[in-house]
PDB file of C-alpha atoms and ligand atoms in Angstrom:
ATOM      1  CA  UNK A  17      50.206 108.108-209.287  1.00  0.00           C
ATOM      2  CA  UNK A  18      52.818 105.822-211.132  1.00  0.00           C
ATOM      3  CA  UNK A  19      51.929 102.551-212.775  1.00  0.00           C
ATOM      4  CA  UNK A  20      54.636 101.034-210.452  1.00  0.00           C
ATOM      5  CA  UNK A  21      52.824 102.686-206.728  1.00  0.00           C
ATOM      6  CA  UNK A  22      49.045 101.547-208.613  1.00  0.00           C
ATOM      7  CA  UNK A  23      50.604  97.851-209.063  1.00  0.00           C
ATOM      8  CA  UNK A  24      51.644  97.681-205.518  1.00  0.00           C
ATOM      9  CA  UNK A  25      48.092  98.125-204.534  1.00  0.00           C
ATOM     10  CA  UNK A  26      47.510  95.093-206.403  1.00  0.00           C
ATOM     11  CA  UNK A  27      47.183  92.351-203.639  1.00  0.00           C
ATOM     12  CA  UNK A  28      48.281  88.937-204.396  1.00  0.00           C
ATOM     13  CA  UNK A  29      46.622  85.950-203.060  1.00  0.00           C
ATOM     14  CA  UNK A  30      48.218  82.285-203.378  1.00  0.00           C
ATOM     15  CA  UNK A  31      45.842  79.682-204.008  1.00  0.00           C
ATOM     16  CA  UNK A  32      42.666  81.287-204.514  1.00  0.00           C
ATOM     17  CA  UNK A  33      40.314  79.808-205.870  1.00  0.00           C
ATOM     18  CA  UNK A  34      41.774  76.837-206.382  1.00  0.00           C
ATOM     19  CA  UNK A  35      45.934  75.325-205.616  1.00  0.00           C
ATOM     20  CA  UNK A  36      48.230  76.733-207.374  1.00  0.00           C
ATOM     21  CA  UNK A  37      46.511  79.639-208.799  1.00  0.00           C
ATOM     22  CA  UNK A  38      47.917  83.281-207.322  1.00  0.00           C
ATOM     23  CA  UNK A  39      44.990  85.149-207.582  1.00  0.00           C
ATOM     24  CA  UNK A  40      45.641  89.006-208.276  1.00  0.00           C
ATOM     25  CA  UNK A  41      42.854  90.998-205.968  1.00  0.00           C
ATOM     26  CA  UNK A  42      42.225  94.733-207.493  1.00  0.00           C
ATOM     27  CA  UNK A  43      40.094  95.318-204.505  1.00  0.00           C
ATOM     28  CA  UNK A  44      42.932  97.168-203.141  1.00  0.00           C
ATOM     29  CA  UNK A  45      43.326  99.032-205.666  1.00  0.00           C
ATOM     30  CA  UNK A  46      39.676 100.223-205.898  1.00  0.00           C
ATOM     31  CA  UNK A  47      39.453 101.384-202.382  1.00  0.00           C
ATOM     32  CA  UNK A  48      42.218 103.567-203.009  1.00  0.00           C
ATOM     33  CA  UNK A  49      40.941 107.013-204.181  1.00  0.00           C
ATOM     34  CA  UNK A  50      44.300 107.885-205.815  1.00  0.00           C
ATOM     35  CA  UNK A  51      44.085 104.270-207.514  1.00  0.00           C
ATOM     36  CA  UNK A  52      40.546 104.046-208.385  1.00  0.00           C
ATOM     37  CA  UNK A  53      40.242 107.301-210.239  1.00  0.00           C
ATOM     38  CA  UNK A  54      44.084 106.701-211.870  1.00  0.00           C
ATOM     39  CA  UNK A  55      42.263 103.501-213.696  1.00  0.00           C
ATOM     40  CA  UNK A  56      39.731 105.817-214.866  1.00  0.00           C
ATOM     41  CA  UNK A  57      41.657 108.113-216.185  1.00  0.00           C
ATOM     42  CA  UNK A  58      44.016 106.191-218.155  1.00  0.00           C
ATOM     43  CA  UNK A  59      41.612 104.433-219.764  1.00  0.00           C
ATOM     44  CA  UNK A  60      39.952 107.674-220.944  1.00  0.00           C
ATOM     45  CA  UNK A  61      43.078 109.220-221.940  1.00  0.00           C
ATOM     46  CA  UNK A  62      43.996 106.345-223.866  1.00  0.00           C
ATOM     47  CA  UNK A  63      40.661 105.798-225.701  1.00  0.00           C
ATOM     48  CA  UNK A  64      39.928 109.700-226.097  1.00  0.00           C
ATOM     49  CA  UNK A  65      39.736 111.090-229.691  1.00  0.00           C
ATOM     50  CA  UNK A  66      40.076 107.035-231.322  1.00  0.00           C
ATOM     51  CA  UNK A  67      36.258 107.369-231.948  1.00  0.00           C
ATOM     52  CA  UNK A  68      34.851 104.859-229.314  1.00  0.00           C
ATOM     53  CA  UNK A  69      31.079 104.567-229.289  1.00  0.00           C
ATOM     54  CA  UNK A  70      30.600 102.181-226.741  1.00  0.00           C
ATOM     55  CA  UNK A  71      32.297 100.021-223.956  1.00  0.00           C
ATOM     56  CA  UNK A  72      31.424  96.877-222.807  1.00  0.00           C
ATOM     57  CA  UNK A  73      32.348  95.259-219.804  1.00  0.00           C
ATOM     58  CA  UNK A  74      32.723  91.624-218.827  1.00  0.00           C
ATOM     59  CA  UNK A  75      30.716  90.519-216.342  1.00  0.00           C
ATOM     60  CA  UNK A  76      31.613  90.743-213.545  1.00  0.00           C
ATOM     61  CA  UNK A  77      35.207  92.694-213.008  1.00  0.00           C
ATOM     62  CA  UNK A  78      34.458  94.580-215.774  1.00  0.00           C
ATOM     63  CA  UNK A  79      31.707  96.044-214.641  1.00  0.00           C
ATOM     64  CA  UNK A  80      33.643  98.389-212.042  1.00  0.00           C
ATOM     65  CA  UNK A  81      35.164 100.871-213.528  1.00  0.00           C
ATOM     66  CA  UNK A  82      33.730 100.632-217.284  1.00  0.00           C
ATOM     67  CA  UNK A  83      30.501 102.933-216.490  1.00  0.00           C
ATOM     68  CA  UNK A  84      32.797 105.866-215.324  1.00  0.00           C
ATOM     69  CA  UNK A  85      35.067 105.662-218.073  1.00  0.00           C
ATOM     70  CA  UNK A  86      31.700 105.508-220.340  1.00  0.00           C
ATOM     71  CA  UNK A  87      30.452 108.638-218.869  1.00  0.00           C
ATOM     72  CA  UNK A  88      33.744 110.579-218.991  1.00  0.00           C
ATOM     73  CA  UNK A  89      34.250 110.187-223.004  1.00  0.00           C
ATOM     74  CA  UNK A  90      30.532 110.746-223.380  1.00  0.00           C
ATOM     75  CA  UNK A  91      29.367 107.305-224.640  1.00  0.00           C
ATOM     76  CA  UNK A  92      26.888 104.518-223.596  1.00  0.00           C
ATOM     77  CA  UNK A  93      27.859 101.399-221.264  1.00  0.00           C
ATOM     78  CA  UNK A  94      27.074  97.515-222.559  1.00  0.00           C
ATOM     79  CA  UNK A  95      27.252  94.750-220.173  1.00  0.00           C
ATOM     80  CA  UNK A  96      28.272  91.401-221.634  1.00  0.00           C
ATOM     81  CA  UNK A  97      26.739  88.619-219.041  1.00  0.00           C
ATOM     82  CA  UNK A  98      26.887  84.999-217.659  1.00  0.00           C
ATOM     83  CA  UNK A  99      24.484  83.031-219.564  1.00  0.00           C
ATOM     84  CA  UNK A 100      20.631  83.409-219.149  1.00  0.00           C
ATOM     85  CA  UNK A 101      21.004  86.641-216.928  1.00  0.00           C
ATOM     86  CA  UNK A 102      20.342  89.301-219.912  1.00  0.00           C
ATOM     87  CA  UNK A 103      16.119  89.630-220.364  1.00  0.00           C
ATOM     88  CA  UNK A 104      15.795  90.479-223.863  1.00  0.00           C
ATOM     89  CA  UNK A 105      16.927  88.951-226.947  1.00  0.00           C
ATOM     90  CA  UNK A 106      20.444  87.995-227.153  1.00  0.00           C
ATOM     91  CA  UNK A 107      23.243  86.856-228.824  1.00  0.00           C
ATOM     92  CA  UNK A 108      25.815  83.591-227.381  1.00  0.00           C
ATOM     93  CA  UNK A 109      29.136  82.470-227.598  1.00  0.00           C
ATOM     94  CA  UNK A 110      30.170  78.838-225.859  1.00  0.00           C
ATOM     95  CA  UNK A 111      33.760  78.713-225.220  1.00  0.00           C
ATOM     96  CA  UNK A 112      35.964  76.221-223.550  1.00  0.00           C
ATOM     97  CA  UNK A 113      37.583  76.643-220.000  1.00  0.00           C
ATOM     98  CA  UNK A 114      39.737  74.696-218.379  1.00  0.00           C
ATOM     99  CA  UNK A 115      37.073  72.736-216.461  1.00  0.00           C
ATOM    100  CA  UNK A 116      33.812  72.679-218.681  1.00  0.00           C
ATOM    101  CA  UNK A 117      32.453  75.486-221.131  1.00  0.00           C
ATOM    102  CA  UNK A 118      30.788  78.711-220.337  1.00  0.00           C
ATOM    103  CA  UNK A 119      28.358  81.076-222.082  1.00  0.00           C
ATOM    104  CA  UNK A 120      28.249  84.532-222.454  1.00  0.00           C
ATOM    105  CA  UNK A 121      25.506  86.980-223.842  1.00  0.00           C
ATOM    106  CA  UNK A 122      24.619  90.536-224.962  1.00  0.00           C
ATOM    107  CA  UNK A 123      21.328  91.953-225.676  1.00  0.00           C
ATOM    108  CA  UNK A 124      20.932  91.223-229.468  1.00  0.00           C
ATOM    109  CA  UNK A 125      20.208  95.384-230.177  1.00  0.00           C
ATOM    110  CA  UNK A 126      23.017  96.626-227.640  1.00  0.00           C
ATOM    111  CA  UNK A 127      25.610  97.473-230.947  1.00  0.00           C
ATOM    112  CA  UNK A 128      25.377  98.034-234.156  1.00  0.00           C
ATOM    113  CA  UNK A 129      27.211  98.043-237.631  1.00  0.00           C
ATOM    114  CA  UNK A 130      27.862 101.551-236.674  1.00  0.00           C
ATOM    115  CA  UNK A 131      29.589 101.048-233.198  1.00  0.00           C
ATOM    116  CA  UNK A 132      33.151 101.286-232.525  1.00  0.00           C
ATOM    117  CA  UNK A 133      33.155  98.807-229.387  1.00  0.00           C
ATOM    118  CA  UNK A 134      36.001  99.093-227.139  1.00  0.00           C
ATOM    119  CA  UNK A 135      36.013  95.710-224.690  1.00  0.00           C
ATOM    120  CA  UNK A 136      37.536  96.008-220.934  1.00  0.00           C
ATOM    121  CA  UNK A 137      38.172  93.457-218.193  1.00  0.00           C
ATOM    122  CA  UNK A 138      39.865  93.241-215.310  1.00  0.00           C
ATOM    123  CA  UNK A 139      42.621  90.895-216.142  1.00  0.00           C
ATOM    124  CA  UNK A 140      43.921  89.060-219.434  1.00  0.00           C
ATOM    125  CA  UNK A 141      45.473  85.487-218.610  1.00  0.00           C
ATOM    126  CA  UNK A 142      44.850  83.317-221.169  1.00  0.00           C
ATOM    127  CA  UNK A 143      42.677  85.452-223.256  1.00  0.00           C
ATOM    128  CA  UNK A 144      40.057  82.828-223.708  1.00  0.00           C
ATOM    129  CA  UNK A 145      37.144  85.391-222.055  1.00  0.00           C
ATOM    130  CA  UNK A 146      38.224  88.185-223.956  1.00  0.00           C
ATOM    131  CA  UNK A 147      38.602  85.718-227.264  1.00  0.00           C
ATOM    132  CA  UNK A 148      35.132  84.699-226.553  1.00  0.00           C
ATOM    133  CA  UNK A 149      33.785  88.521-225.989  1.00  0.00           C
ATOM    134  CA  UNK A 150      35.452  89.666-229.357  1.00  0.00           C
ATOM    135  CA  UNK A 151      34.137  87.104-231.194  1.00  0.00           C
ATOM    136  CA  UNK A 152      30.642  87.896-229.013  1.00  0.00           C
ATOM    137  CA  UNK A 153      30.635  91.488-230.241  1.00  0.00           C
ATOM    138  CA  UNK A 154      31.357  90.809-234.006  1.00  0.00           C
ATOM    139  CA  UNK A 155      28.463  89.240-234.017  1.00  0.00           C
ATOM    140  CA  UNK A 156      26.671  92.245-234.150  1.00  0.00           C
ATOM    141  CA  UNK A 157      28.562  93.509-237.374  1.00  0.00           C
ATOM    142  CA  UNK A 158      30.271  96.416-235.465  1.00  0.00           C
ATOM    143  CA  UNK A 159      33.254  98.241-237.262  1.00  0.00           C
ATOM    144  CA  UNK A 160      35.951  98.006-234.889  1.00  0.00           C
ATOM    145  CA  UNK A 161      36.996  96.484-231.736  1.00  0.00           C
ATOM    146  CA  UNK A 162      39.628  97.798-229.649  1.00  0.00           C
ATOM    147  CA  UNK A 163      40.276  95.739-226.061  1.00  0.00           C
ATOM    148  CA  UNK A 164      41.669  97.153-222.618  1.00  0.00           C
ATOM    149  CA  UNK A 165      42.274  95.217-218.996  1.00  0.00           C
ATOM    150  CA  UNK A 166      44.205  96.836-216.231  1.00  0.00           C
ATOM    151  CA  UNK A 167      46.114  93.726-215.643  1.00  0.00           C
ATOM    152  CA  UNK A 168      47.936  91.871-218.373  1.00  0.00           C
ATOM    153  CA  UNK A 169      49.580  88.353-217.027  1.00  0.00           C
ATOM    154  CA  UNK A 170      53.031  88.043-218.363  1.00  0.00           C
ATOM    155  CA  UNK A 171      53.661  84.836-219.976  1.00  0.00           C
ATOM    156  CA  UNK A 172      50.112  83.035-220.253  1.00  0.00           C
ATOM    157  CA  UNK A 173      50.469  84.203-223.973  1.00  0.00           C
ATOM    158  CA  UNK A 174      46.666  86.317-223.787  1.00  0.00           C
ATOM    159  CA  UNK A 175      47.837  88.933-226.398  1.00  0.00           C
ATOM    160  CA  UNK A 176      49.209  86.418-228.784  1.00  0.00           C
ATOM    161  CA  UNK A 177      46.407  84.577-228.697  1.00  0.00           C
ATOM    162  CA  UNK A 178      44.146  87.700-229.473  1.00  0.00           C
ATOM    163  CA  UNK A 179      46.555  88.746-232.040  1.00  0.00           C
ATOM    164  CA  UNK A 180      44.851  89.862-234.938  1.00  0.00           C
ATOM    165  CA  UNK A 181      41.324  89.834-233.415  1.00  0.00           C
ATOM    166  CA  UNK A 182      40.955  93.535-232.428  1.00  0.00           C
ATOM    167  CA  UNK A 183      42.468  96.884-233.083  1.00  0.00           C
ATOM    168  CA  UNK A 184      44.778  96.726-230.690  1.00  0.00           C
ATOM    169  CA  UNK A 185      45.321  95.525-227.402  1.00  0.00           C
ATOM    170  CA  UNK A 186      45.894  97.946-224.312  1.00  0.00           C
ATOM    171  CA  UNK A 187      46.710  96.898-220.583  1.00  0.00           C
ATOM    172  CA  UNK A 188      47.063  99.325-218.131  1.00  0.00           C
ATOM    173  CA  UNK A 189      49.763  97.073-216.269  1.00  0.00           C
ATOM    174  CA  UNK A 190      51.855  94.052-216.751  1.00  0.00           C
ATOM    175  CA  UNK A 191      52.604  91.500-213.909  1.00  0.00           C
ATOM    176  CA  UNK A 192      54.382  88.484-213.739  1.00  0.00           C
ATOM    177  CA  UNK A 193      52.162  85.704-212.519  1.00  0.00           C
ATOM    178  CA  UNK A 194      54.045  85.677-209.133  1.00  0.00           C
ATOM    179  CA  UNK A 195      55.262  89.264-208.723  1.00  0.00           C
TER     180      UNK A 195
HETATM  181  P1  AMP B 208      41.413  84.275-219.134  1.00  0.00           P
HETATM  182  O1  AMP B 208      40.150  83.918-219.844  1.00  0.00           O
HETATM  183  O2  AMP B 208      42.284  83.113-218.828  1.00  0.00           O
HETATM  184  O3  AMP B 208      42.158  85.394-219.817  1.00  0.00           O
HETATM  185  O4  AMP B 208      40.991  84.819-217.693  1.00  0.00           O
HETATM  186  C1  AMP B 208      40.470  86.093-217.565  1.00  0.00           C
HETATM  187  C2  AMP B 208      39.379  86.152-216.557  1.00  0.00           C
HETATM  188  O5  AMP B 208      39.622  85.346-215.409  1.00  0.00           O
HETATM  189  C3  AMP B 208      39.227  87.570-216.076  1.00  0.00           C
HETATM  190  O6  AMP B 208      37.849  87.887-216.039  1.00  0.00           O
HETATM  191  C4  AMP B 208      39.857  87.583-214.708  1.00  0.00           C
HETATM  192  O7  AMP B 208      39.043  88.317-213.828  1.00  0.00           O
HETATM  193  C5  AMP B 208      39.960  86.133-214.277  1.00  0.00           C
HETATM  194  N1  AMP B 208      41.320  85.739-213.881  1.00  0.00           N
HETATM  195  C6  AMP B 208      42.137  84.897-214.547  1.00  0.00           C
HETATM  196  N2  AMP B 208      43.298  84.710-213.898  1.00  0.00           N
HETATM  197  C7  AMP B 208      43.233  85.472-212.785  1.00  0.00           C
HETATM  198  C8  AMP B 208      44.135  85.711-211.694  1.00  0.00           C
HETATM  199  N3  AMP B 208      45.353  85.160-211.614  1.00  0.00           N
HETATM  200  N4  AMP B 208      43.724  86.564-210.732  1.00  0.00           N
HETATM  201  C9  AMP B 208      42.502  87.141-210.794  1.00  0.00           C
HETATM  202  N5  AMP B 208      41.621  86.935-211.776  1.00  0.00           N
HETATM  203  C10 AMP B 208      41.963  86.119-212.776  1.00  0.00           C
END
């Protein structure tokens, strides 16, 4: 599959959740065999052989395809949750949304100073999740941080403002906020 057939599966809904937001569903792109596994693989063949020893996934998008891509280069899964959902110890970051704050947590002994933590999400808008995750998994002391959605929103200025945070910063596809 091309990028350009995979981001026609992407199905665009106006006004969801709220006015004037065009919310990008990748539910059509998951029940898509062809598009499903061509998310998996990219990620893997991107990410193979930079010595990755564990992904985490944002609740709750990037939870989906995370785990396969995990099992495929041979390394262990790490979900980073809403607050209060994790059951052991944990680490917090607060961060500031457009309406209110949210929390997110890991489990305190998911990573180590040893890990090489590569962070993936379903889409990068503003960047203020993934900001908040980065700064969530440095916490731990981990040596590098590399970060990956499948959609990047062209022109909500995500990357910049993750500039200098990670590695590097790898989306599978960029979209215009109303393509
Ligand atoms: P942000 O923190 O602004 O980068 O937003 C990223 C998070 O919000 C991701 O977890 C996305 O799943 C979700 N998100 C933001 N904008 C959209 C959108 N237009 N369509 C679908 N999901 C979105």
């Amino acid at each position: 599959m091309t990028v350009e057939q995979v981001k026609a599966l992407v199905r665009n809904v106006p006004d969801f959740p709220i006015k004037g937001i065009q919310f990008k569903d990748i539910t059509t792109i998951l029940d898509d065999p062809e598009g499903l596994k061509w998310l998996r693989d990219e990620i893997v063949n991107h990410y193979k052989g930079l010595g990755i020893t564990k992904i985490a996934g944002i609740e709750s998008r990037g939870f989906i395809v995370a785990p396969s891509v995990a099992i495929e280069l041979g390394i262990g899964f790490v979900p980073i949750r809403k607050k209060n959902k994790l059951p052991a110890e944990t680490v917090s970051v607060t961060y500031q949304k457009e309406y209110g704050e949210d929390t997110i947590q890991m489990h305190k002994d998911a990573l180590n100073v040893n890990d090489v933590v590569l962070i993936h999400d379903d889409i990068l808008a503003t960047g203020g999740s993934m900001e908040a995750a980065i700064e969530l998994v440095k916490k731990l002391g981990v040596k590098k941080v590399y970060v990956n959605c499948a959609i990047e929103l062209i022109g909500l200025e995500g990357r910049e403002r993750l500039q200098g945070k990670a590695e590097e910063i790898y989306c599978l596809m960029g979209m215009e906020v109303d393509e």
